[in-house]
Coordinates of C-alpha atoms in Angstrom, one line a residue:
X1 CA -28.3 -30.1 -27.5
X2 CA -30.5 -27.8 -29.6
X3 CA -30.7 -25.2 -26.8
X4 CA -26.9 -25.1 -26.5
X5 CA -26.4 -24.6 -30.2
X6 CA -28.9 -21.7 -30.3
X7 CA -27.1 -20.0 -27.4
X8 CA -23.8 -20.4 -29.2
X9 CA -25.2 -18.9 -32.4
X10 CA -26.7 -16.0 -30.4
X11 CA -23.4 -15.2 -28.7
X12 CA -21.5 -15.2 -32.0
X13 CA -23.8 -12.8 -33.7
X14 CA -21.9 -9.5 -34.5
X15 CA -24.9 -7.3 -35.2
X16 CA -27.3 -5.0 -33.5
X17 CA -30.9 -5.9 -33.8
X18 CA -33.6 -3.3 -34.3
X19 CA -36.8 -4.9 -33.0
X20 CA -35.8 -5.2 -29.2
X21 CA -34.9 -1.5 -28.8
X22 CA -37.9 -0.3 -30.7
X23 CA -40.1 -2.5 -28.6
X24 CA -38.5 -1.1 -25.4
X25 CA -39.5 2.5 -26.7
X26 CA -43.1 1.4 -27.2
X27 CA -43.3 -0.2 -23.8
X28 CA -41.6 2.7 -22.0
X29 CA -43.9 5.3 -23.8
X30 CA -47.1 3.3 -23.0
X31 CA -46.0 2.8 -19.4
X32 CA -45.3 6.5 -19.0
X33 CA -48.8 7.3 -20.5
X34 CA -50.5 4.9 -18.0
X35 CA -48.7 6.5 -15.1
X36 CA -49.8 10.0 -16.3
X37 CA -53.5 8.9 -16.6
X38 CA -53.4 7.4 -13.1
X39 CA -51.9 10.4 -11.4
X40 CA -53.8 13.1 -13.4
X41 CA -56.5 15.0 -11.6
X42 CA -58.5 15.4 -14.8
X43 CA -58.4 12.1 -16.7
X44 CA -60.2 13.6 -19.8
X45 CA -57.7 16.4 -20.1
X46 CA -54.8 14.1 -19.6
X47 CA -56.2 11.6 -22.3
X48 CA -56.6 14.4 -24.7
X49 CA -53.0 15.6 -24.1
X50 CA -51.6 12.1 -24.5
X51 CA -53.5 11.5 -27.7
X52 CA -52.0 14.5 -29.2
X53 CA -48.4 13.9 -28.0
X54 CA -47.9 10.1 -28.0
X55 CA -47.5 9.7 -31.7
X56 CA -45.0 12.5 -32.3
X57 CA -43.0 11.2 -29.3
X58 CA -43.2 7.6 -30.5
X59 CA -42.1 8.6 -34.0
X60 CA -39.2 10.8 -32.8
X61 CA -37.9 8.2 -30.3
X62 CA -38.2 5.4 -32.9
X63 CA -36.2 7.4 -35.5
X64 CA -33.6 8.1 -32.8
X65 CA -33.2 4.5 -31.9
X66 CA -33.1 3.4 -35.6
X67 CA -30.4 6.1 -36.3
X68 CA -28.4 5.0 -33.3
X69 CA -28.5 1.3 -34.3
X70 CA -27.4 2.2 -37.9
X71 CA -24.4 4.1 -36.5
X72 CA -23.4 1.2 -34.4
X73 CA -23.7 -1.2 -37.3
X74 CA -21.6 1.1 -39.5
X75 CA -19.0 1.3 -36.8
X76 CA -19.1 -2.4 -36.4
X77 CA -18.5 -3.0 -40.1
X78 CA -15.6 -0.5 -40.1
X79 CA -14.0 -2.2 -37.1
X80 CA -14.4 -5.6 -38.8
X81 CA -12.7 -4.2 -42.0
X82 CA -9.9 -2.7 -40.0
X83 CA -9.5 -6.0 -38.1
X84 CA -9.3 -7.9 -41.4
X85 CA -6.6 -5.5 -42.8
X86 CA -4.5 -5.6 -39.6
X87 CA -4.8 -9.5 -39.6
X88 CA -3.7 -9.7 -43.3
X89 CA -0.8 -7.3 -42.5
X90 CA 0.3 -9.4 -39.4
X91 CA 0.2 -12.6 -41.5
X92 CA 2.4 -11.0 -44.2
X93 CA 4.9 -9.9 -41.4
X94 CA 4.9 -13.3 -39.8
X95 CA 5.5 -15.0 -43.1
X96 CA 8.5 -12.7 -43.7
X97 CA 9.9 -13.7 -40.2
X98 CA 9.3 -17.4 -40.6
X99 CA 12.7 -18.2 -42.2
X100 CA 14.3 -16.9 -39.1
X101 CA 13.4 -20.1 -37.3
X102 CA 15.4 -22.4 -39.7
X103 CA 18.1 -20.2 -41.2
X104 CA 18.9 -17.5 -38.7
X105 CA 19.4 -13.9 -39.7
X106 CA 21.2 -14.3 -43.0
X107 CA 21.5 -11.4 -45.5
X108 CA 18.8 -12.8 -47.7
X109 CA 16.4 -13.3 -44.7
X110 CA 17.2 -9.8 -43.5
X111 CA 16.5 -8.4 -47.0
X112 CA 13.2 -10.2 -47.1
X113 CA 12.2 -8.8 -43.7
X114 CA 13.2 -5.3 -44.8
X115 CA 11.2 -5.4 -48.0
X116 CA 8.1 -6.5 -46.0
X117 CA 8.5 -3.8 -43.4
X118 CA 9.0 -1.1 -45.9
X119 CA 5.9 -2.2 -47.9
X120 CA 3.6 -2.9 -44.9
X121 CA 4.4 0.1 -42.7
X122 CA 5.3 3.8 -42.9
X123 CA 8.9 3.3 -42.7
X124 CA 11.1 4.9 -45.4
X125 CA 14.3 3.2 -44.5
X126 CA 15.3 0.4 -42.2
X127 CA 18.7 -0.5 -40.8
X128 CA 19.5 -3.7 -38.9
X129 CA 22.7 -3.4 -36.9
X130 CA 24.6 -6.3 -35.5
X131 CA 27.3 -6.2 -32.9
X132 CA 30.1 -5.4 -35.4
X133 CA 28.5 -4.8 -38.8
X134 CA 25.4 -3.5 -40.6
X135 CA 23.3 -6.6 -41.4
X136 CA 21.0 -4.7 -43.8
X137 CA 20.5 -1.1 -44.8
X138 CA 17.7 -0.5 -47.4
X139 CA 15.1 1.8 -48.7
X140 CA 12.3 1.3 -51.3
X141 CA 14.4 3.0 -54.0
X142 CA 17.9 1.7 -53.2
X143 CA 19.1 -1.9 -53.0
X144 CA 20.1 -3.3 -49.7
X145 CA 23.6 -2.7 -48.3
X146 CA 25.2 -4.9 -45.8
X147 CA 28.7 -5.6 -44.2
X148 CA 29.6 -2.0 -43.5
X149 CA 30.8 -0.8 -40.1
X150 CA 28.2 0.9 -37.9
X151 CA 28.8 4.6 -37.2
X152 CA 30.3 5.7 -33.9
X153 CA 26.9 7.1 -32.7
X154 CA 25.1 3.8 -33.7
X155 CA 27.7 1.9 -31.8
X156 CA 27.1 4.0 -28.7
X157 CA 23.3 3.3 -29.1
X158 CA 23.9 -0.4 -29.4
X159 CA 26.2 -0.4 -26.3
X160 CA 23.7 1.7 -24.2
X161 CA 20.8 -0.6 -25.1
X162 CA 18.4 2.3 -24.8
X163 CA 15.7 3.4 -27.3
X164 CA 16.5 6.5 -29.1
X165 CA 14.3 8.9 -31.1
X166 CA 15.7 12.0 -32.8
X167 CA 15.7 14.0 -36.1
X168 CA 18.3 12.9 -38.7
X169 CA 20.4 15.9 -39.5
X170 CA 21.1 14.7 -43.1
X171 CA 17.6 13.8 -44.3
X172 CA 15.3 15.6 -41.9
X173 CA 13.6 12.3 -41.2
X174 CA 12.6 11.0 -37.7
X175 CA 14.7 8.0 -36.8
X176 CA 13.8 5.6 -34.1
X177 CA 16.3 3.2 -32.7
X178 CA 15.3 0.1 -30.8
X179 CA 17.8 -2.2 -29.0
X180 CA 17.7 -6.0 -29.3
X181 CA 20.1 -9.0 -29.3
X182 CA 21.4 -11.3 -32.1
X183 CA 22.8 -14.6 -30.9
X184 CA 23.1 -13.2 -27.4
X185 CA 25.1 -10.0 -28.6
X186 CA 23.8 -6.5 -28.4
X187 CA 22.3 -5.2 -31.6
X188 CA 19.5 -2.9 -32.8
X189 CA 17.1 -1.7 -35.4
X190 CA 16.9 1.9 -36.8
X191 CA 13.7 2.9 -38.5
X192 CA 13.3 6.1 -40.6
X193 CA 10.1 7.9 -40.9
X194 CA 8.9 11.1 -42.6
X195 CA 8.0 13.9 -40.1
X196 CA 4.5 14.1 -41.4
X197 CA 3.9 10.3 -40.9
X198 CA 5.5 9.7 -37.6
X199 CA 3.5 9.7 -34.3
X200 CA 3.2 7.8 -31.0
X201 CA 1.0 5.1 -32.6
X202 CA 3.7 4.5 -35.3
X203 CA 6.3 4.3 -32.5
X204 CA 4.4 1.8 -30.5
X205 CA 3.8 -0.3 -33.6
X206 CA 7.5 -0.2 -34.4
X207 CA 8.4 -1.4 -30.9
X208 CA 6.0 -4.3 -31.3
X209 CA 7.6 -5.3 -34.6
X210 CA 11.2 -5.2 -33.1
X211 CA 10.0 -7.3 -30.2
X212 CA 8.5 -9.8 -32.7
X213 CA 11.8 -9.9 -34.6
X214 CA 13.7 -10.3 -31.3
X215 CA 11.5 -13.1 -30.3
X216 CA 11.9 -15.0 -33.5
X217 CA 15.7 -14.6 -33.2
X218 CA 15.7 -15.9 -29.7
X219 CA 13.6 -18.9 -30.7
X220 CA 16.1 -19.8 -33.5
X221 CA 18.9 -19.6 -31.0
X222 CA 17.1 -21.8 -28.4
X223 CA 16.3 -24.4 -31.2
X224 CA 20.0 -24.4 -32.2
X225 CA 21.0 -25.0 -28.6
X226 CA 18.5 -27.8 -28.2
X227 CA 19.7 -29.4 -31.4
X228 CA 23.3 -29.2 -30.4
X229 CA 22.5 -30.8 -27.0
X230 CA 20.7 -33.6 -28.7
X231 CA 17.3 -32.9 -27.2
X232 CA 14.2 -32.9 -29.4
X233 CA 11.0 -31.3 -28.2
X234 CA 7.9 -31.5 -30.3
X235 CA 4.8 -31.0 -28.2
X236 CA 1.7 -32.6 -29.5
X237 CA -0.5 -29.6 -28.7
X238 CA 0.9 -26.0 -28.8
X239 CA 0.5 -24.0 -25.6
X240 CA -1.3 -21.2 -27.3
X241 CA -4.0 -23.6 -28.5
X242 CA -4.5 -24.8 -24.9
X243 CA -4.5 -21.3 -23.7
X244 CA -7.3 -20.3 -26.1
X245 CA -9.4 -23.1 -25.0
X246 CA -8.9 -22.3 -21.3
X247 CA -9.8 -18.7 -21.9
X248 CA -13.2 -19.7 -23.6
X249 CA -14.0 -21.9 -20.6
X250 CA -12.9 -19.3 -18.1
X251 CA -15.3 -16.7 -19.6
X252 CA -18.3 -19.0 -18.8
X253 CA -17.3 -20.0 -15.3
X254 CA -19.2 -18.3 -12.4
X255 CA -17.3 -15.5 -10.6
X256 CA -15.9 -16.2 -7.2
X257 CA -16.1 -20.0 -7.5
X258 CA -13.0 -22.3 -7.0
X259 CA -13.2 -23.3 -10.7
X260 CA -12.8 -19.7 -11.7
X261 CA -9.9 -19.2 -9.5
X262 CA -8.2 -22.4 -10.8
X263 CA -8.7 -21.3 -14.4
X264 CA -7.3 -17.9 -13.7
X265 CA -4.3 -19.6 -12.2
X266 CA -3.9 -22.0 -15.2
X267 CA -4.2 -19.0 -17.6
X268 CA -1.4 -17.3 -15.8
X269 CA 0.9 -20.4 -16.2
X270 CA 0.0 -20.8 -19.9
X271 CA 0.6 -17.1 -20.6
X272 CA 4.0 -17.4 -19.1
X273 CA 4.7 -20.6 -21.0
X274 CA 4.1 -18.8 -24.3
X275 CA 6.7 -16.2 -23.5
X276 CA 10.2 -16.5 -25.0
X277 CA 11.7 -13.3 -23.6
X278 CA 12.5 -12.2 -20.1
X279 CA 9.9 -10.6 -17.9
X280 CA 9.9 -8.7 -14.5
X281 CA 10.4 -10.6 -11.3
X282 CA 7.0 -9.3 -10.2
X283 CA 5.3 -11.2 -13.1
X284 CA 7.4 -14.4 -12.3
X285 CA 6.1 -14.2 -8.6
X286 CA 2.5 -14.0 -10.0
X287 CA 3.3 -17.2 -12.0
X288 CA 4.7 -18.8 -8.8
X289 CA 1.6 -18.1 -6.9
X290 CA -0.6 -19.5 -9.7
X291 CA 1.5 -22.6 -9.7
X292 CA 1.2 -23.1 -6.0
X293 CA -2.5 -22.6 -6.1
X294 CA -2.8 -25.4 -8.8
X295 CA -0.3 -27.6 -7.2
X296 CA -2.3 -27.7 -3.9
X297 CA -5.3 -28.7 -5.9
X298 CA -3.6 -31.4 -7.9
X299 CA -1.9 -33.3 -5.1
X300 CA -3.7 -36.4 -3.9
X301 CA -4.7 -37.1 -0.2
X302 CA -1.8 -39.5 0.3
X303 CA 0.8 -36.9 -0.8
X304 CA 1.9 -33.7 0.8
X305 CA -0.7 -31.0 0.4
X306 CA -0.2 -27.3 0.2
X307 CA -1.5 -27.0 3.8
X308 CA 1.6 -29.1 4.9
X309 CA 4.1 -26.7 3.4
X310 CA 4.5 -22.9 4.1
X311 CA 5.9 -20.9 1.2
X312 CA 7.1 -17.5 2.4
X313 CA 8.1 -14.6 0.0
X314 CA 10.6 -11.9 1.1
X315 CA 11.2 -9.7 -1.9
X316 CA 12.9 -6.4 -1.9
X317 CA 10.9 -3.7 -3.7
X318 CA 14.0 -2.5 -5.5
X319 CA 14.4 -5.9 -7.5
X320 CA 10.8 -6.5 -8.4
X321 CA 11.2 -4.9 -11.9
X322 CA 14.4 -6.7 -12.6
X323 CA 14.1 -9.2 -15.5
X324 CA 14.4 -12.9 -15.3
X325 CA 13.6 -15.7 -17.9
X326 CA 10.1 -17.4 -17.5
X327 CA 9.7 -20.0 -14.7
X328 CA 13.1 -19.4 -13.1
X329 CA 11.8 -19.0 -9.5
X330 CA 8.8 -21.3 -10.2
X331 CA 11.1 -24.2 -11.2
X332 CA 13.3 -23.6 -8.1
X333 CA 10.3 -23.9 -5.8
X334 CA 8.9 -26.8 -7.7
X335 CA 12.4 -28.6 -7.2
X336 CA 11.9 -28.1 -3.4
X337 CA 8.4 -29.4 -3.4
X338 CA 9.2 -32.6 -5.3
X339 CA 12.5 -33.5 -3.6
X340 CA 12.8 -31.8 -0.2
X341 CA 10.0 -33.4 1.8
X342 CA 9.3 -37.1 1.9
X343 CA 6.5 -37.2 4.5
X344 CA 3.9 -34.8 5.9
X345 CA 4.9 -32.5 8.7
X346 CA 3.7 -29.2 10.3
X347 CA 7.0 -27.4 10.0
X348 CA 7.9 -27.8 6.4
X349 CA 9.0 -24.4 4.9
X350 CA 10.2 -23.0 1.6
X351 CA 11.6 -19.4 1.8
X352 CA 11.9 -17.4 -1.3
X353 CA 14.1 -14.2 -1.1
X354 CA 15.3 -11.7 -3.6
X355 CA 17.6 -8.8 -2.7
X356 CA 20.5 -6.6 -3.9
X357 CA 24.1 -7.4 -3.0
X358 CA 27.1 -5.3 -3.5
X359 CA 28.0 -6.5 -7.0
X360 CA 24.8 -8.3 -8.3
X361 CA 21.3 -9.2 -7.1
X362 CA 20.3 -12.5 -5.7
X363 CA 17.3 -15.0 -5.7
X364 CA 17.4 -17.5 -2.9
X365 CA 15.1 -20.5 -2.5
X366 CA 15.7 -22.4 0.8
X367 CA 13.8 -25.4 2.4
X368 CA 14.2 -27.2 5.7
X369 CA 13.7 -30.6 4.1
X370 CA 15.9 -33.8 3.9
X371 CA 18.8 -32.2 2.1
X372 CA 20.6 -33.3 -1.1
X373 CA 22.5 -36.5 -1.3
X374 CA 26.2 -36.2 -1.9
X375 CA 26.0 -38.1 -5.2
X376 CA 23.4 -35.7 -6.5
X377 CA 25.6 -32.8 -5.5
X378 CA 28.5 -34.4 -7.4
X379 CA 26.3 -34.9 -10.5
X380 CA 25.2 -31.3 -10.4
X381 CA 28.8 -30.1 -10.5
X382 CA 29.4 -31.9 -13.8
X383 CA 29.0 -29.3 -16.5
X384 CA 29.2 -31.6 -19.5
X385 CA 25.9 -33.6 -19.0
X386 CA 22.8 -33.8 -17.0
X387 CA 19.0 -33.5 -17.3
X388 CA 17.9 -32.5 -13.8
X389 CA 15.9 -29.3 -13.3
X390 CA 18.7 -27.6 -11.5
X391 CA 21.2 -28.5 -14.3
X392 CA 18.9 -27.2 -17.0
X393 CA 18.4 -23.9 -15.0
X394 CA 22.2 -23.5 -14.6
X395 CA 22.7 -24.1 -18.3
X396 CA 19.9 -21.6 -19.2
X397 CA 21.6 -19.0 -16.9
X398 CA 24.9 -19.5 -18.8
X399 CA 23.2 -19.2 -22.2
X400 CA 21.3 -16.0 -21.2
X401 CA 23.8 -14.2 -19.0
X402 CA 27.2 -15.9 -19.6
X403 CA 29.6 -15.8 -16.7
X404 CA 27.9 -12.9 -15.1
X405 CA 25.3 -15.3 -13.6
X406 CA 25.7 -18.3 -11.3
X407 CA 23.8 -20.9 -9.5
X408 CA 25.2 -22.4 -6.2
X409 CA 23.7 -25.2 -4.0
X410 CA 24.3 -25.4 -0.2
X411 CA 22.8 -28.5 1.4
X412 CA 23.1 -30.4 4.7
X413 CA 21.5 -33.8 5.1
X414 CA 18.3 -33.6 7.3
X415 CA 18.7 -29.9 7.6
X416 CA 17.7 -28.5 4.3
X417 CA 18.9 -27.0 1.1
X418 CA 19.5 -23.4 -0.1
X419 CA 19.9 -22.6 -3.8
X420 CA 21.4 -19.2 -4.6
X421 CA 21.0 -17.6 -8.1
X422 CA 23.1 -14.5 -8.7
X423 CA 22.3 -12.3 -11.6
X424 CA 24.0 -9.1 -13.0
X425 CA 22.3 -5.8 -12.5
X426 CA 20.3 -4.6 -15.5
X427 CA 22.1 -2.3 -17.9
X428 CA 21.5 1.5 -17.0

């Protein structure tokens, strides 16, 4: 126990020690002197040369090492101070966004967010645009304005859902527009900066702030939908807490071992579980592969194993960057693994396809299992109630994409099931 505690304290030290590098300088210099004496044809002359040179060399190298360590220590302190300031700023921004979870984007909440952004960033003006009105428009000198109609140019930006950066003709400031969604409708944020204060770093920071704002709004909407549907979800441990623990364990695992591989797969799943926004299909497929890796490890000997089932991916390159919500494909494959196959067999298959069609793009998950009973098919067609995985996926599609998305199930007893998800093309 004592040894473990000592190792922990050693790893957590954020400092650079002087004694080890100075000791290395001493050892290297004496080693070099010894080699010189062994190889020199005239030992007396070499010894005389070393006696005159060793102390100046030792002094110069020691001063160099001490100076280098002092520079590193100074840099470490500066980085620590910067980290503390950034953490404090992030905490203040998060505190300003917290009311979004309970109240939604009211005028007062928007004003509080605007005040915090103007105080903590280089923004000189912030405008939050809804689908039909200006939610908030404020500067440090002028009070917040809301309820006005967006300008025609701003309405075009909202409709296009593309970032915009240009110089404002009236003020000469740089404005930066970032698209987002409020209650599922197109919206956006316009941030104004002085020319002298605007650069790529400020732009990236602004994008991150808008993503954070959009995420909190999305969480509020999801919580409202869950409340309306009568479902209460309150996990005992937050996923981010578990993810942090797994990351610490993963760092100490030996490279190339099965445990390292399993921890990497688990981290992939936990990372996806902490996401609330859509991500590219390419990342969803990485989540699926991590899930299949862990599922094969988890299954007991008396159940189907990963070796009994072949999962084949056929993905068009053109759709890999199209966005889906987290775990969409993984849940469809999980549904097939749990319900399609009742006994072991050498020819069990699950085929995952993604491709473009004429009017939309398609994700297909098909299996050659036992098929879906007629009663289950009937229950799935009931849109008022249901708690099955497929029902929840269909409901999530409706909430996210509206009537532009659909989920269809085609099944024949003893021949298999094919689930087809149709999604709209991304906005140009």
